[in-house]
CSV table of C-alpha atoms in Angstrom, one decimal:
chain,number,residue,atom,x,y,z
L,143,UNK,CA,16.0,4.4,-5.5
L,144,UNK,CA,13.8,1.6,-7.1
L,145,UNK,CA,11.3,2.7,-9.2
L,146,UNK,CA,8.4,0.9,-10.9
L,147,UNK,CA,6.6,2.4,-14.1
L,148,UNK,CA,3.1,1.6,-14.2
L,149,UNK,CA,1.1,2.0,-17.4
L,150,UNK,CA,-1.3,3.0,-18.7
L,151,UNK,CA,-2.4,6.1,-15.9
L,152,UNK,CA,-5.9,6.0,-17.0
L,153,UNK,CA,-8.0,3.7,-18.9
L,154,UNK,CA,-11.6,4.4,-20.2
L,155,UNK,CA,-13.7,1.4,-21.1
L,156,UNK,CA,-16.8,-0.2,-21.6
L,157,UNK,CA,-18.4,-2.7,-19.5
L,158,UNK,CA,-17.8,-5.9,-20.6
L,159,UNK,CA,-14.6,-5.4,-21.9
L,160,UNK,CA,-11.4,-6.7,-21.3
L,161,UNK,CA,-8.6,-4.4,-19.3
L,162,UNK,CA,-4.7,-5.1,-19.1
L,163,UNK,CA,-2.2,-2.9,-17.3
L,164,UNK,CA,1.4,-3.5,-16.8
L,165,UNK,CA,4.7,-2.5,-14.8
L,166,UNK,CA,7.9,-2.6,-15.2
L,167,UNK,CA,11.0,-1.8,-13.3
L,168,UNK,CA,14.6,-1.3,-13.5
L,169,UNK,CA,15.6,-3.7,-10.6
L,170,UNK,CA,14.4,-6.9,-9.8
L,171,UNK,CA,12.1,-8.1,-7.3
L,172,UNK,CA,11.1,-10.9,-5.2
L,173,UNK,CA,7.5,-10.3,-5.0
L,174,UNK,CA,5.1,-8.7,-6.8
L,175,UNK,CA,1.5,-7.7,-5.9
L,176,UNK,CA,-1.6,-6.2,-7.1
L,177,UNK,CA,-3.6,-4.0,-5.0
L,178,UNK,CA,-7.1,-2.0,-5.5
L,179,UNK,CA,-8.0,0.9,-4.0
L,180,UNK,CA,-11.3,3.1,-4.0
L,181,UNK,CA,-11.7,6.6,-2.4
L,182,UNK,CA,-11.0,7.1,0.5
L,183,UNK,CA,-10.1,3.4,1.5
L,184,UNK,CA,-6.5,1.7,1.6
L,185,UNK,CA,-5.6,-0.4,-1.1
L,186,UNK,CA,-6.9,-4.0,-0.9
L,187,UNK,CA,-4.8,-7.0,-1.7
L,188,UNK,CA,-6.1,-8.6,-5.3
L,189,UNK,CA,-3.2,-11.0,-6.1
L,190,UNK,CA,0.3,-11.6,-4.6
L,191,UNK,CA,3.3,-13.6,-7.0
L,192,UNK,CA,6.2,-14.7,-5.3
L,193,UNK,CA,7.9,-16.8,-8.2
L,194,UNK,CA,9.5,-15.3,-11.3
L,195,UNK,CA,7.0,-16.9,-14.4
L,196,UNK,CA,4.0,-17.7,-12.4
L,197,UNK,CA,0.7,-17.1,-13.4
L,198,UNK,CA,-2.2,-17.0,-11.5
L,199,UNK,CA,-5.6,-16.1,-11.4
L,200,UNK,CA,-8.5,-14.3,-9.0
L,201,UNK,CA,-12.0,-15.2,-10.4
L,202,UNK,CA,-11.9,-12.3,-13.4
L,203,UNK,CA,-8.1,-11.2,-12.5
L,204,UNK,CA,-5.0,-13.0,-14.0
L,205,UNK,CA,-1.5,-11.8,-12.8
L,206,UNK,CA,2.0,-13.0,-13.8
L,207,UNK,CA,5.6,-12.2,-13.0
L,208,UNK,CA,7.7,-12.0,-15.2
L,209,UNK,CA,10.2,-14.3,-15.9
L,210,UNK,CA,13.0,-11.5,-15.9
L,211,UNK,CA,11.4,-10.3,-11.9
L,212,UNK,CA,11.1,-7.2,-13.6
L,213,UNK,CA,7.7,-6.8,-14.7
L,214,UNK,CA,4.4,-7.9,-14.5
L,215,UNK,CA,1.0,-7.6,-15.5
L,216,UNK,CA,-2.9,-7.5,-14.4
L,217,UNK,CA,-5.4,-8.5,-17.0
L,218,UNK,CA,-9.3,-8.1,-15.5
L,219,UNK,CA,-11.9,-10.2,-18.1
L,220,UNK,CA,-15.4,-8.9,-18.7
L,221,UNK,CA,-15.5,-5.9,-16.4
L,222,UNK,CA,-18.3,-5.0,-14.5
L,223,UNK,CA,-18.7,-1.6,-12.8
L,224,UNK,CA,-17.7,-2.4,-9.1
L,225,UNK,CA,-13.9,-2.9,-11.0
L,226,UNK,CA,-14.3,1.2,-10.8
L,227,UNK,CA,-11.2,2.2,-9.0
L,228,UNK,CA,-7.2,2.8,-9.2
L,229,UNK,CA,-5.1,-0.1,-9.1
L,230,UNK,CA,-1.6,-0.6,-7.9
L,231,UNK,CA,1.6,-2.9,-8.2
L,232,UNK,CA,3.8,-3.2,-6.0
L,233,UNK,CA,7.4,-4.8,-5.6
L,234,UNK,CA,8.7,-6.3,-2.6
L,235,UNK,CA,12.3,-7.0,-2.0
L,236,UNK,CA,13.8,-9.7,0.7
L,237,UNK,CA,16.0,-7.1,1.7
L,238,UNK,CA,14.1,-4.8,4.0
L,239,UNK,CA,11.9,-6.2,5.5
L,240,UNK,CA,10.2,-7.1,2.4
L,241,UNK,CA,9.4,-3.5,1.7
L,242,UNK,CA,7.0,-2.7,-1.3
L,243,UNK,CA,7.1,0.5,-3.8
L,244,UNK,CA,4.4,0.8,-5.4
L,245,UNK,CA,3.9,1.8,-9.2
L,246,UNK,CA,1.9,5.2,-10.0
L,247,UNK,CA,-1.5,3.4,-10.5
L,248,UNK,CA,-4.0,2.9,-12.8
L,249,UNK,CA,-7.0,4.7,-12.7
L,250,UNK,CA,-10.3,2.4,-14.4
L,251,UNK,CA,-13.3,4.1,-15.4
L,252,UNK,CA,-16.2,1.9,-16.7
L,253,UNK,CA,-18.6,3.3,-18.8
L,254,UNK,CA,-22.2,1.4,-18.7
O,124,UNK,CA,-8.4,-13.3,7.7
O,125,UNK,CA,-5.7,-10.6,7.7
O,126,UNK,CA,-7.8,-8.0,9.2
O,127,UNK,CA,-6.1,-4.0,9.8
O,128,UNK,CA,-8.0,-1.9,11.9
O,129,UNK,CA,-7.0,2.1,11.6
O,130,UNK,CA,-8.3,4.7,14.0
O,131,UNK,CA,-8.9,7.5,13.9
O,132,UNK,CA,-10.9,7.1,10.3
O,133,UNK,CA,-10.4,11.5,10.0
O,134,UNK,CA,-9.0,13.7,12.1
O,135,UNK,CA,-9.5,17.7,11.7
O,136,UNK,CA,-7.8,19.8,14.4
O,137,UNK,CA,-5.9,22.8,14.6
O,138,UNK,CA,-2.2,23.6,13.7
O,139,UNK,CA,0.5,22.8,16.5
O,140,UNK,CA,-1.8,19.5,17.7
O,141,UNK,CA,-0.3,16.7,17.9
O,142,UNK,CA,-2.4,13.8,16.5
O,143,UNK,CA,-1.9,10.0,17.1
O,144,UNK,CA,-2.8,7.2,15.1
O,145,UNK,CA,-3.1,3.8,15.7
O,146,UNK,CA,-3.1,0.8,13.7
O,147,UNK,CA,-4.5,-2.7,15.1
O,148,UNK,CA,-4.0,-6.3,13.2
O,149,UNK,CA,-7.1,-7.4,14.6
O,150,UNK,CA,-6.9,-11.3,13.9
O,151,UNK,CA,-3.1,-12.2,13.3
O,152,UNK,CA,-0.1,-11.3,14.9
O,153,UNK,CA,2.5,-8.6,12.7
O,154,UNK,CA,6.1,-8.4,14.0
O,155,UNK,CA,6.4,-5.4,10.8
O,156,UNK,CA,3.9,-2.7,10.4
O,157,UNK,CA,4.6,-0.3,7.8
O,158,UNK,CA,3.3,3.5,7.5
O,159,UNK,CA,2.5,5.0,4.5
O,160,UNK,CA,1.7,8.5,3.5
O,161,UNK,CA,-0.6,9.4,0.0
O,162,UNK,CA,-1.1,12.8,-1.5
O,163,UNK,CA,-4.4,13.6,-3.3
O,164,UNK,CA,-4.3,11.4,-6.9
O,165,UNK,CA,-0.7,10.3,-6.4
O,166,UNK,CA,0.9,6.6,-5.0
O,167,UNK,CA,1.8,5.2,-1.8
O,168,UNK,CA,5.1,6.4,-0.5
O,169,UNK,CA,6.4,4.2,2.4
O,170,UNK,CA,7.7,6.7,6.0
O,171,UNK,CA,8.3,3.7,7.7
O,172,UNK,CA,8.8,0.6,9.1
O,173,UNK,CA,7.5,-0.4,12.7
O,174,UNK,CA,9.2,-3.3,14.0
O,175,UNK,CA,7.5,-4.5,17.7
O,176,UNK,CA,10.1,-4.0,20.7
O,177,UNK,CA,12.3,-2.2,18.2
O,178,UNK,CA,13.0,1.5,17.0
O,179,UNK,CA,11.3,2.2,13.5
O,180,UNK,CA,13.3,2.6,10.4
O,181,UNK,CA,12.4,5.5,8.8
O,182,UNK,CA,12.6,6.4,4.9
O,183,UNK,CA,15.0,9.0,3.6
O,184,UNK,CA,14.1,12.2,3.8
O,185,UNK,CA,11.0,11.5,6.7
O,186,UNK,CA,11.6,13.3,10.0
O,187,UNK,CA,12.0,10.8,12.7
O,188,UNK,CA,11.0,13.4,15.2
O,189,UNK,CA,8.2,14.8,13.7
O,190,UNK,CA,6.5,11.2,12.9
O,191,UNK,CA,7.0,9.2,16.3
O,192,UNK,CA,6.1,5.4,15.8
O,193,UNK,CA,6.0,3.5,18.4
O,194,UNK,CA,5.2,-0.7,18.1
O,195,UNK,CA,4.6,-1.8,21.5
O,196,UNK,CA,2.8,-5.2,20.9
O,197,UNK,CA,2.7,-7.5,17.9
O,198,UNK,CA,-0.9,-6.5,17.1
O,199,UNK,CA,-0.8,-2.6,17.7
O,200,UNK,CA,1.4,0.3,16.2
O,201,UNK,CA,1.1,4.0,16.8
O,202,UNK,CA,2.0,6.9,14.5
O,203,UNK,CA,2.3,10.4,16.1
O,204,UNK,CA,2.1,13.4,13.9
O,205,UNK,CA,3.9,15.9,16.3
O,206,UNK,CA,3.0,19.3,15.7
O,207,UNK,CA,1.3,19.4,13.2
O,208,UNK,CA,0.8,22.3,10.7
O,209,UNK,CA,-1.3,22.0,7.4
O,210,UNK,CA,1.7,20.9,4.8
O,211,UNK,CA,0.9,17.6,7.0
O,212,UNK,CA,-2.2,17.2,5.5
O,213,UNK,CA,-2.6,13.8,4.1
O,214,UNK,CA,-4.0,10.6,3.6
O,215,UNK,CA,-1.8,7.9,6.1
O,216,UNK,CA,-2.4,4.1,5.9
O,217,UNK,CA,-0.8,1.5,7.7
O,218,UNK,CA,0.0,-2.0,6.2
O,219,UNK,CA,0.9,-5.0,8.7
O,220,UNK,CA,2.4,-8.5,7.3
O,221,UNK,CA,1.4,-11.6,8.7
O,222,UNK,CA,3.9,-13.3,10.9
O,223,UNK,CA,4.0,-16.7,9.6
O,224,UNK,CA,8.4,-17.9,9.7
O,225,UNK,CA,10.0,-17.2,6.8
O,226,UNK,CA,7.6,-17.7,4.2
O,227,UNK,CA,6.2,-14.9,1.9
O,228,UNK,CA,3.2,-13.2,3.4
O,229,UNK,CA,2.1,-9.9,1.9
O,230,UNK,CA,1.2,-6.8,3.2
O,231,UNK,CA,-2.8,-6.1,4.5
O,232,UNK,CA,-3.6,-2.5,4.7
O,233,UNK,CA,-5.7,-0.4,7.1
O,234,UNK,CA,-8.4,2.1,5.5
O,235,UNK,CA,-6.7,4.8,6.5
O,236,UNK,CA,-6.3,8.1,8.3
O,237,UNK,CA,-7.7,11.4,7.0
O,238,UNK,CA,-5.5,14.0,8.3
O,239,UNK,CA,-6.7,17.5,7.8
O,240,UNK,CA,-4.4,20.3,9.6
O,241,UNK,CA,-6.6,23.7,10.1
């Protein structure tokens, strides 16, 4: 079945610094999105890309999908504590009923 | 907008209960509802899809009989953990999409459903 890698598991970083994270996947997809999830909560829509090369932004969060519908990427500018929390992409397919998988997550810790 | 309500938040009962789950799109209408299932520090792995006035699809490997969904209305669907017993122990969110024609509309997801089997 489709599979999406997600990278990096686990990022420690300072406050105030810039964070990246990144999937990629063997088939291509339609959509991709970008969820956030703390403990105990579902995950909560950030950004959603439905056109291979777009780019776009969330206050402090830029996605993009890649141009190949492969891959794409999260970048989050200056964090701030509340970005605490494991992050997801996801990949949605027409076929389906547009059903996502989800990448493995990213787990952001945010030192003070 | 794009409001999912899930209830129960947690649920705690005995082995052999049979717990049900419900999952509310509170301010739009979702022809699809999706169930999910997440083990402790692991991803989102799709059971199913609820489509209203329809049987659900369910995922490879998920046991139709033992998770009963049931999508009577476009704003409400049901899961029902039938018998339980403690491997069923999870974390279960629902997801609803926007029913908006054709156009892409993502997925909104519930809080989720603490499921703790004594």
């Amino acid at each position: 079945g489709q599979q999406l890698n997600q990278s990096p598991q686990s990022m420690f970083i300072q406050e105030g610094e810039d964070v990246s994270m990144n999937c990629t996947s063997s088939s291509i997809f339609n959509t991709w999105l970008w969820y956030k999830q703390d403990p105990g909560e579902g995950p909560v829509l950030l950004i959603a890309l439905y056109k291979a090369g777009e780019l776009t932004s969330n206050g402090r969060l830029t996605a993009q999908f890649g141009i190949t519908r492969k891959d794409s990427f999260l970048n989050i500018s200056a964090s701030i504590p509340s970005d605490v929390g494991i992050y997801f992409c996801a990949g949605g397919s027409i076929q389906g009923a547009q059903k996502l998988v989800f990448g493995q997550g990213t787990r952001l810790t945010i030192n003070p | 907008g794009a409001v999912v309500s899930q209830h129960p938040s947690r649920v705690i009962c005995k082995s052999g209960t049979s717990v049900k789950i419900e999952c509310r799109s509170l301010d739009f209408q979702a022809t699809t509802m999706f169930w999910y299932r997440q083990f402790p520090k692991q991803s989102l792995m799709l059971m199913a899809t609820s489509n209203e006035g329809s049987k659900a699809t369910y995922e490879q490997g998920v046991e139709k009989d033992k998770f009963l969904i049931n999508h009577a209305s476009l704003t409400l669907s049901t899961l029902t953990v039938t018998s339980a017993h403690p491997e069923d122990s999870s974390f279960y969110i629902c997801s609803a999409r926007v029913r908006r024609g054709l156009s892409n509309q993502p997925q909104h997801f519930g809080d989720g459903t603490r499921l703790s089997i004594l």
